[in-house]
Coordinates of C-alpha atoms in Angstrom, one line a residue:
X655 CA -15.4 5.5 -2.9
X656 CA -14.9 9.5 -2.4
X657 CA -11.5 9.5 -0.8
X658 CA -10.0 7.2 -3.6
X659 CA -11.2 9.8 -6.2
X660 CA -9.8 12.6 -4.4
X661 CA -6.3 10.4 -4.4
X662 CA -6.3 10.0 -7.8
X663 CA -7.3 13.7 -8.7
X664 CA -4.2 14.7 -6.5
X665 CA -1.8 12.4 -7.9
X666 CA -2.8 13.3 -11.5
X667 CA -2.4 17.0 -10.2
X668 CA 1.4 16.0 -9.5
X669 CA 1.5 15.2 -13.2
X670 CA 1.2 11.3 -13.0
X671 CA -1.1 9.5 -15.1
X672 CA -3.5 8.0 -12.4
X673 CA -3.4 7.2 -9.0
X674 CA 0.2 5.9 -7.9
X675 CA -0.4 3.0 -5.6
X676 CA -0.9 -0.8 -6.7
X677 CA -4.3 -1.0 -4.7
X678 CA -6.0 0.7 -1.9
X679 CA -8.0 -0.3 0.9
X680 CA -11.1 1.2 2.8
X681 CA -12.2 0.7 6.2
X682 CA -14.8 -2.1 5.1
X683 CA -12.3 -3.8 3.4
X684 CA -13.1 -3.2 0.0
X685 CA -10.0 -3.1 -2.4
X686 CA -9.9 -0.6 -5.0
X687 CA -7.0 -1.4 -8.0
X688 CA -4.8 1.7 -9.1
X689 CA -2.5 0.5 -10.9
X690 CA -3.2 -3.4 -10.5
X691 CA -0.2 -6.2 -10.2
X692 CA 1.2 -5.8 -13.5
X693 CA 1.9 -2.0 -13.9
X694 CA 4.6 -0.3 -12.1
X695 CA 3.6 2.3 -9.3
X696 CA 4.5 5.9 -8.9
X697 CA 4.6 5.9 -5.2
X698 CA 8.2 5.8 -4.1
X699 CA 11.1 6.9 -7.0
X700 CA 13.5 4.0 -5.6
X701 CA 11.1 1.4 -5.8
X702 CA 8.4 1.7 -8.3
X703 CA 10.2 -1.1 -10.4
X704 CA 10.3 -3.7 -7.4
X705 CA 7.8 -2.7 -5.1
X706 CA 3.8 -3.5 -4.7
X707 CA 2.0 -0.5 -2.7
X708 CA -0.9 -1.1 -0.6
X709 CA -2.5 1.6 0.6
X710 CA -4.8 1.6 3.8
X711 CA -7.0 4.5 3.8
X712 CA -6.5 6.7 6.8
X713 CA -4.6 8.0 9.5
X714 CA -2.5 5.2 11.5
X715 CA -0.1 6.8 13.8
X716 CA -1.6 5.4 17.1
X717 CA -4.4 3.5 15.7
X718 CA -4.8 0.7 13.4
X719 CA -7.2 0.0 10.7
X720 CA -10.3 -2.1 11.0
X721 CA -9.9 -5.8 11.4
X722 CA -11.6 -5.8 8.0
X723 CA -9.5 -3.7 6.7
X724 CA -6.3 -5.4 7.9
X725 CA -8.0 -9.3 7.0
X726 CA -8.3 -8.1 3.2
X727 CA -4.8 -6.9 3.1
X728 CA -3.8 -9.9 4.3
X729 CA -5.9 -11.6 2.1
X730 CA -4.7 -9.8 -1.2
X731 CA -0.9 -10.6 -0.2
X732 CA -1.5 -14.5 0.8
X733 CA -3.4 -14.4 -2.7
X734 CA -0.9 -13.2 -4.8
X735 CA 2.0 -15.1 -3.3
X736 CA -0.2 -18.3 -4.1
X737 CA -0.2 -16.9 -7.8
X738 CA 3.5 -16.1 -7.8
X739 CA 2.9 -12.1 -8.2
X740 CA 4.9 -11.6 -5.1
X741 CA 7.4 -14.2 -4.1
X742 CA 7.4 -16.1 -0.9
X743 CA 9.7 -14.9 1.7
X744 CA 9.1 -11.3 0.3
X745 CA 10.8 -8.0 2.2
X746 CA 8.0 -6.0 4.0
X747 CA 9.1 -2.3 4.1
X748 CA 6.7 0.6 5.0
X749 CA 6.9 3.7 3.2
X750 CA 8.0 5.6 5.9
X751 CA 11.2 3.2 6.1
X752 CA 12.5 4.5 2.7
X753 CA 13.5 8.2 4.1
X754 CA 14.3 10.9 2.1
X755 CA 13.8 8.4 -1.1
X756 CA 10.1 8.3 -0.2
X757 CA 9.8 11.9 0.1
X758 CA 10.2 11.9 4.0
X759 CA 6.7 10.6 4.3
X760 CA 5.1 8.9 7.2
X761 CA 2.8 6.9 6.1
X762 CA 1.5 4.3 6.8
X763 CA 2.0 5.8 10.3
X764 CA 3.5 3.9 13.1
X765 CA 1.1 1.9 14.5
X766 CA 0.2 0.5 11.1
X767 CA 4.0 -0.1 10.0
X768 CA 4.2 -2.2 13.3
X769 CA 1.7 -4.4 12.6
X770 CA 2.6 -4.9 9.3
X771 CA 5.8 -5.8 10.0
X772 CA 4.7 -8.4 12.6
X773 CA 2.0 -9.6 10.8
X774 CA 2.4 -9.1 6.6
X775 CA 6.0 -10.1 6.5
X776 CA 7.3 -12.9 4.2
X777 CA 3.5 -14.8 4.1

């Protein structure tokens, strides 16, 4: 929870109203609600109005999040597809895929991006 509060404070210091992400998942598989399903994010200027962002807490360039975190991410998406909050067959993009429009970030890291595209796409 401390890391989530740090992110919240950092993003509010940028002038945002609150955390810019829709959801955050820690290594234990706990979900923290940022903006939730029905509020526009403040994460990627080109996509804020059309994207839901799930932030996995950590650095995932070489290693993956824990299996608990990955399972929670999958369950979160699957549940929301069933509820109609995410369309079936949705497109999966990583923040880093969006180039300059994403601020040139490398998140979520190459390892997690590869995994997400292989396991979370269009469920």
